[in-house]
Short mmCIF file of C-alpha atoms and ligand atoms in Angstrom, two decimals:
data_model
loop_
_atom_site.label_atom_id
_atom_site.label_comp_id
_atom_site.label_asym_id
_atom_site.label_seq_id
_atom_site.Cartn_x
_atom_site.Cartn_y
_atom_site.Cartn_z
CA MET A 1 0.00 0.00 0.00
CA GLN A 2 1.27 3.50 -0.82
CA PRO A 3 2.04 5.74 2.18
CA ALA A 4 -0.35 8.62 2.78
CA ASP A 5 0.22 11.58 0.53
CA PRO A 6 0.74 14.51 1.23
CA ARG A 7 3.88 13.46 3.05
CA PRO A 8 3.98 14.75 6.59
CA VAL A 9 6.22 17.56 7.67
CA ARG A 10 8.37 16.71 10.66
CA ALA A 11 10.83 19.08 12.28
CA GLY A 12 11.52 21.64 9.58
CA HIS A 13 11.57 25.41 9.27
CA ALA A 14 8.32 26.93 10.52
CA LEU A 15 7.49 30.57 9.85
CA VAL A 16 4.88 32.21 12.11
CA THR A 17 3.55 35.66 11.22
CA GLY A 18 2.68 37.94 14.13
CA GLY A 19 4.90 35.67 16.21
CA GLY A 20 6.11 38.30 18.70
CA ARG A 21 3.12 38.19 21.05
CA GLY A 22 -0.29 36.65 21.67
CA MET A 23 -1.29 33.45 19.94
CA GLY A 24 1.75 33.57 17.68
CA VAL A 25 4.06 32.94 20.65
CA ALA A 26 2.09 29.85 21.74
CA ILE A 27 2.05 28.57 18.15
CA ALA A 28 5.79 29.08 17.72
CA ALA A 29 6.45 27.40 21.09
CA ALA A 30 4.34 24.35 20.16
CA LEU A 31 6.31 23.95 16.92
CA ALA A 32 9.65 24.56 18.68
CA ARG A 33 8.73 21.79 21.17
CA ARG A 34 8.54 19.45 18.13
CA GLY A 35 12.07 20.48 17.11
CA CYS A 36 11.18 22.93 14.33
CA SER A 37 13.51 25.82 13.71
CA ILE A 38 11.43 28.97 13.89
CA SER A 39 11.15 32.25 12.03
CA LEU A 40 9.00 34.95 13.60
CA LEU A 41 7.79 37.56 11.16
CA GLY A 42 6.25 40.77 12.43
CA ARG A 43 6.48 44.51 12.64
CA THR A 44 7.67 45.22 16.20
CA ALA A 45 11.39 44.54 16.63
CA ALA A 46 11.47 44.65 20.44
CA THR A 47 8.71 42.06 21.01
CA LEU A 48 9.98 39.81 18.23
CA GLY A 49 13.54 39.91 19.58
CA GLN A 50 12.48 39.09 23.15
CA THR A 51 10.22 36.24 22.05
CA ALA A 52 12.90 34.83 19.74
CA GLN A 53 15.45 34.80 22.57
CA ARG A 54 13.02 33.15 24.98
CA LEU A 55 12.00 30.43 22.50
CA ALA A 56 15.63 29.66 21.65
CA ASP A 57 16.57 29.46 25.35
CA GLU A 58 13.57 27.33 26.34
CA HIS A 59 13.51 24.93 23.39
CA GLY A 60 17.10 24.85 22.14
CA VAL A 61 16.13 25.39 18.49
CA PRO A 62 17.35 28.13 16.12
CA VAL A 63 14.95 31.09 16.14
CA HIS A 64 15.23 33.94 13.68
CA HIS A 65 13.06 37.03 13.41
CA ALA A 66 12.42 39.40 10.52
CA LEU A 67 10.54 42.66 10.25
CA ALA A 68 7.69 43.34 7.84
CA ASP A 69 4.26 44.88 7.82
CA ILE A 70 2.28 41.87 6.63
CA ALA A 71 0.18 44.15 4.41
CA ASP A 72 3.27 45.13 2.39
CA GLU A 73 3.91 42.44 -0.21
CA ALA A 74 7.47 43.52 -1.07
CA ALA A 75 8.45 43.77 2.61
CA VAL A 76 7.02 40.30 3.28
CA ALA A 77 8.91 38.82 0.30
CA ALA A 78 12.17 40.38 1.54
CA ALA A 79 11.61 39.20 5.13
CA VAL A 80 10.80 35.65 4.01
CA ALA A 81 13.94 35.63 1.83
CA ALA A 82 15.99 36.64 4.89
CA CYS A 83 14.40 33.84 6.96
CA ARG A 84 15.11 31.30 4.19
CA GLU A 85 18.71 32.49 3.94
CA ARG A 86 19.13 31.94 7.68
CA LEU A 87 17.21 28.70 8.31
CA GLY A 88 16.62 27.11 4.90
CA PRO A 89 13.45 26.48 2.88
CA VAL A 90 10.19 27.02 4.74
CA SER A 91 8.15 23.85 5.35
CA VAL A 92 5.44 25.21 7.69
CA LEU A 93 3.69 28.58 7.38
CA VAL A 94 1.29 29.83 10.03
CA ASN A 95 -0.59 32.94 8.93
CA ASN A 96 -1.41 34.35 12.34
CA ALA A 97 -0.87 38.13 12.16
CA GLY A 98 -4.16 39.94 12.41
CA ILE A 99 -6.10 42.92 13.68
CA ALA A 100 -9.71 43.19 14.85
CA PRO A 101 -10.86 46.80 15.19
CA SER A 102 -14.49 47.10 16.24
CA ALA A 103 -17.04 49.75 15.25
CA PRO A 104 -20.62 49.84 13.96
CA PHE A 105 -20.75 49.38 10.19
CA LEU A 106 -21.58 53.03 9.44
CA ALA A 107 -18.61 54.13 11.57
CA SER A 108 -16.27 51.72 9.74
CA ASP A 109 -14.91 53.84 6.92
CA THR A 110 -13.19 52.66 3.77
CA ALA A 111 -9.74 53.18 5.30
CA LEU A 112 -10.63 50.78 8.14
CA TRP A 113 -12.04 48.21 5.69
CA ARG A 114 -8.95 48.42 3.46
CA ARG A 115 -6.57 48.05 6.41
CA VAL A 116 -8.39 45.02 7.84
CA LEU A 117 -8.58 43.31 4.43
CA ASP A 118 -4.91 44.17 3.75
CA VAL A 119 -3.72 42.71 7.06
CA ASP A 120 -6.12 39.83 7.77
CA LEU A 121 -6.58 38.57 4.20
CA MET A 122 -3.85 39.93 1.95
CA GLY A 123 -1.20 39.42 4.64
CA ALA A 124 -1.84 35.67 4.45
CA VAL A 125 -1.84 35.84 0.65
CA HIS A 126 1.51 37.66 0.61
CA ALA A 127 3.20 35.24 3.02
CA THR A 128 1.77 32.21 1.22
CA ARG A 129 2.99 33.51 -2.13
CA ALA A 130 6.46 33.99 -0.65
CA VAL A 131 6.83 30.49 0.87
CA LEU A 132 4.90 28.29 -1.57
CA PRO A 133 7.79 27.82 -4.02
CA ASP A 134 9.83 26.22 -1.18
CA MET A 135 7.03 23.77 -0.44
CA LEU A 136 6.39 22.95 -4.11
CA GLU A 137 10.07 22.25 -4.65
CA ALA A 138 10.20 19.99 -1.58
CA GLY A 139 6.90 18.30 -2.50
CA ARG A 140 5.67 18.83 1.03
CA GLY A 141 4.41 21.59 3.27
CA ARG A 142 1.86 22.72 5.79
CA ILE A 143 -0.05 26.02 5.74
CA VAL A 144 -2.26 26.92 8.69
CA ASN A 145 -4.34 30.09 8.59
CA ILE A 146 -5.56 31.49 11.89
CA ALA A 147 -9.09 32.54 11.01
CA SER A 148 -11.82 32.91 13.64
CA THR A 149 -15.40 31.95 14.43
CA ALA A 150 -15.95 35.23 12.52
CA ALA A 151 -15.02 33.21 9.41
CA LEU A 152 -18.16 31.12 9.86
CA THR A 153 -20.84 33.42 11.23
CA GLY A 154 -21.79 37.08 11.38
CA MET A 155 -20.91 39.23 14.39
CA ALA A 156 -22.00 42.79 15.14
CA TYR A 157 -19.48 45.67 15.11
CA VAL A 158 -16.74 43.75 13.28
CA SER A 159 -18.09 43.67 9.72
CA ALA A 160 -14.70 44.19 8.06
CA TYR A 161 -13.10 41.53 10.28
CA CYS A 162 -15.91 39.04 9.51
CA ALA A 163 -15.56 39.73 5.79
CA ALA A 164 -11.77 39.29 5.89
CA LYS A 165 -11.94 36.08 7.94
CA HIS A 166 -14.70 34.60 5.71
CA ALA A 167 -12.43 35.37 2.75
CA LEU A 168 -9.43 33.83 4.52
CA LEU A 169 -11.39 30.60 4.96
CA GLY A 170 -12.42 30.71 1.30
CA PHE A 171 -8.78 31.16 0.32
CA THR A 172 -7.85 28.23 2.60
CA ARG A 173 -10.35 25.92 0.92
CA ALA A 174 -9.44 26.96 -2.63
CA LEU A 175 -5.68 26.64 -2.09
CA ALA A 176 -6.16 23.28 -0.35
CA ILE A 177 -7.75 21.89 -3.50
CA GLU A 178 -5.08 23.43 -5.72
CA MET A 179 -2.31 21.87 -3.56
CA VAL A 180 -4.05 18.58 -2.81
CA ARG A 181 -1.76 16.40 -4.94
CA LYS A 182 1.39 18.41 -4.35
CA GLY A 183 2.15 17.22 -0.82
CA ILE A 184 0.88 20.41 0.80
CA THR A 185 -2.05 20.71 3.20
CA VAL A 186 -3.83 24.00 3.82
CA ASN A 187 -6.13 24.42 6.81
CA ALA A 188 -7.64 27.10 8.99
CA ILE A 189 -8.24 27.25 12.72
CA CYS A 190 -11.32 29.18 13.84
CA PRO A 191 -10.92 30.14 17.50
CA GLY A 192 -13.59 31.78 19.60
CA TYR A 193 -12.56 34.56 21.97
CA ALA A 194 -9.06 33.74 23.18
CA ASP A 195 -6.92 35.01 26.03
CA THR A 196 -4.75 37.59 24.20
CA ASP A 197 -4.39 41.34 23.75
CA ILE A 198 -7.09 41.43 21.03
CA VAL A 199 -9.68 40.43 23.63
CA ALA A 200 -8.15 42.66 26.31
CA ASP A 201 -8.53 45.57 23.86
CA ALA A 202 -12.13 44.54 23.06
CA ILE A 203 -12.97 44.47 26.77
CA ALA A 204 -11.36 47.89 27.29
CA ASN A 205 -13.40 49.21 24.34
CA ILE A 206 -16.66 47.85 25.79
CA THR A 207 -15.98 49.23 29.27
CA ALA A 208 -15.06 52.65 27.84
CA LYS A 209 -18.15 52.83 25.62
CA THR A 210 -20.76 51.28 27.94
CA GLY A 211 -19.50 51.89 31.47
CA ARG A 212 -19.78 48.17 32.19
CA SER A 213 -17.22 46.52 34.48
CA ARG A 214 -14.44 44.33 33.05
CA GLU A 215 -16.23 41.20 34.34
CA GLU A 216 -19.51 42.25 32.70
CA ALA A 217 -17.73 43.00 29.43
CA LEU A 218 -15.99 39.61 29.46
CA ALA A 219 -19.27 37.87 30.30
CA SER A 220 -20.92 39.57 27.31
CA LEU A 221 -18.18 38.25 24.99
CA LEU A 222 -18.55 34.74 26.42
CA ALA A 223 -22.36 34.75 26.43
CA HIS A 224 -22.52 32.49 23.35
CA ASN A 225 -19.71 30.14 24.40
CA PRO A 226 -21.21 27.14 26.26
CA GLN A 227 -17.93 26.61 28.15
CA ARG A 228 -17.99 30.29 29.27
CA ARG A 229 -14.22 30.60 29.14
CA LEU A 230 -11.60 32.14 26.89
CA VAL A 231 -9.74 29.73 24.62
CA GLN A 232 -6.13 29.45 25.79
CA PRO A 233 -3.37 30.25 23.25
CA ASP A 234 -1.68 26.89 23.99
CA GLU A 235 -4.80 25.06 22.76
CA ILE A 236 -4.38 26.81 19.43
CA GLY A 237 -0.62 26.13 19.35
CA GLU A 238 -1.16 22.42 19.96
CA THR A 239 -3.83 22.26 17.22
CA VAL A 240 -1.40 23.87 14.77
CA ALA A 241 1.27 21.34 15.78
CA TRP A 242 -1.20 18.48 15.24
CA LEU A 243 -2.07 19.82 11.76
CA CYS A 244 1.66 19.71 10.98
CA SER A 245 2.06 16.13 12.26
CA ASP A 246 1.86 12.77 10.47
CA ALA A 247 -1.52 12.19 12.10
CA ALA A 248 -3.09 15.03 10.10
CA ALA A 249 -1.79 14.04 6.66
CA SER A 250 -5.35 13.65 5.34
CA VAL A 251 -6.72 16.83 6.88
CA THR A 252 -6.89 19.64 4.33
CA GLY A 253 -9.25 22.45 3.43
CA GLN A 254 -10.75 22.44 6.93
CA GLY A 255 -11.78 25.25 9.25
CA ILE A 256 -11.32 23.70 12.69
CA VAL A 257 -13.39 25.43 15.35
CA LEU A 258 -11.93 25.88 18.86
CA ALA A 259 -14.73 27.68 20.62
CA GLY A 260 -16.15 25.59 23.46
CA GLY A 261 -19.13 24.40 21.43
CA GLU A 262 -20.15 27.92 20.30
CA LEU A 263 -20.40 26.85 16.65
CA MET A 264 -21.07 23.41 15.21
CA PRO A 265 -20.69 23.86 11.45
N1 NAP B 1 -7.75 36.60 20.49
C1 NAP B 1 -8.88 36.19 19.97
O1 NAP B 1 -9.92 36.18 20.62
C2 NAP B 1 -8.91 35.66 18.56
C3 NAP B 1 -10.02 34.88 18.18
C4 NAP B 1 -10.07 34.39 16.90
C5 NAP B 1 -9.05 34.64 16.01
N2 NAP B 1 -7.98 35.40 16.39
C6 NAP B 1 -6.92 35.63 15.42
O2 NAP B 1 -5.71 35.16 15.95
C7 NAP B 1 -4.64 35.87 15.34
C8 NAP B 1 -3.69 36.33 16.43
O3 NAP B 1 -4.38 37.22 17.27
P1 NAP B 1 -3.99 37.47 18.80
O4 NAP B 1 -5.22 37.25 19.57
O5 NAP B 1 -2.75 36.78 19.15
O6 NAP B 1 -3.78 39.04 18.71
P2 NAP B 1 -2.66 40.00 19.31
O7 NAP B 1 -2.25 39.55 20.67
O8 NAP B 1 -3.20 41.37 19.12
O9 NAP B 1 -1.44 39.76 18.31
C9 NAP B 1 -1.54 40.10 16.96
C10 NAP B 1 -0.24 39.80 16.29
O10 NAP B 1 -0.35 40.17 14.90
C11 NAP B 1 0.70 41.07 14.60
N3 NAP B 1 0.30 42.02 13.58
C12 NAP B 1 -0.81 42.80 13.56
N4 NAP B 1 -0.81 43.58 12.47
C13 NAP B 1 0.32 43.29 11.79
C14 NAP B 1 0.89 43.77 10.60
N5 NAP B 1 0.31 44.72 9.86
N6 NAP B 1 2.06 43.23 10.18
C15 NAP B 1 2.68 42.29 10.90
N7 NAP B 1 2.20 41.80 12.05
C16 NAP B 1 1.03 42.30 12.50
C17 NAP B 1 1.00 41.78 15.91
O11 NAP B 1 2.28 42.35 15.86
P3 NAP B 1 2.63 43.68 16.72
O12 NAP B 1 3.20 43.19 18.00
O13 NAP B 1 3.62 44.36 15.86
O14 NAP B 1 1.37 44.47 16.87
C18 NAP B 1 0.90 40.61 16.87
O15 NAP B 1 2.06 39.84 16.87
C19 NAP B 1 -5.28 37.01 14.55
O16 NAP B 1 -5.31 36.66 13.18
C20 NAP B 1 -6.68 37.08 15.11
O17 NAP B 1 -7.61 37.58 14.17
C21 NAP B 1 -7.88 35.91 17.66
#
């Protein structure tokens, strides 16, 4: 019997966008624990440098970091080239960098829409375009897009974010089919509200605009989550690592929901 194709990616070079803080750190750590060398791509040198040092110290793997605004295609291409030069061809890409500004639709102007689409959708497109030749040449690769439950349902006050994340899931599914016989899997993870700065900012926004307490604001965000708790970044990191393992060789084109039962697509 032929072995499963696409061939699994074991410890290789994993590139995580937005890897300096939040979920990106937990994702990079989960991959470093499996022996991957890590590139962190982001726009804030101080956070990236500190995280890179900590990951290298804790996991004993090479960790490189490179600067780029993910919305800037040329900057992303140059940063990926620098990562490749340092740690070799990229075998795992995690498109994690993202923003989630909230405002009612009529207060969300075109500049806000363009920025969210440029970062949350086109950022993943730019990074994927930059690494895909490595994966095609190797005949193997893993791409994981960090989408959101907002990729699967509508949510008030984040119309641009919902549109970008729906599009990111559409891109995931289309590329998965295009890559299905080339040894490359493409999946998305759709977390519910998770314990990172994005949610801390959302809570601060709610308390400022409504006068509610922090606890009330958090409870309102978790009202639709049957587990009534924030998803922990490590849960997302471990799911990414599983998608990059032998066990997930047949999983492609999926949007895996981590949201305590909030959605059951
Ligand atoms: N937290 C949640 O509840 C939640 C739920 C579902 C999905 N998500 C998704 O999970 C991903 C990570 O979010 P998080 O919660 O970890 O948020 P976070 O703590 O705010 O971190 C966002 C990361 O993205 C980077 N980033 C933002 N804009 C960028 C740009 N233009 N170029 C390069 N890097 C950029 C940030 O870098 P800087 O340090 O330079 O700002 C940071 O590393 C996002 O795609 C988000 O949509 C989050």
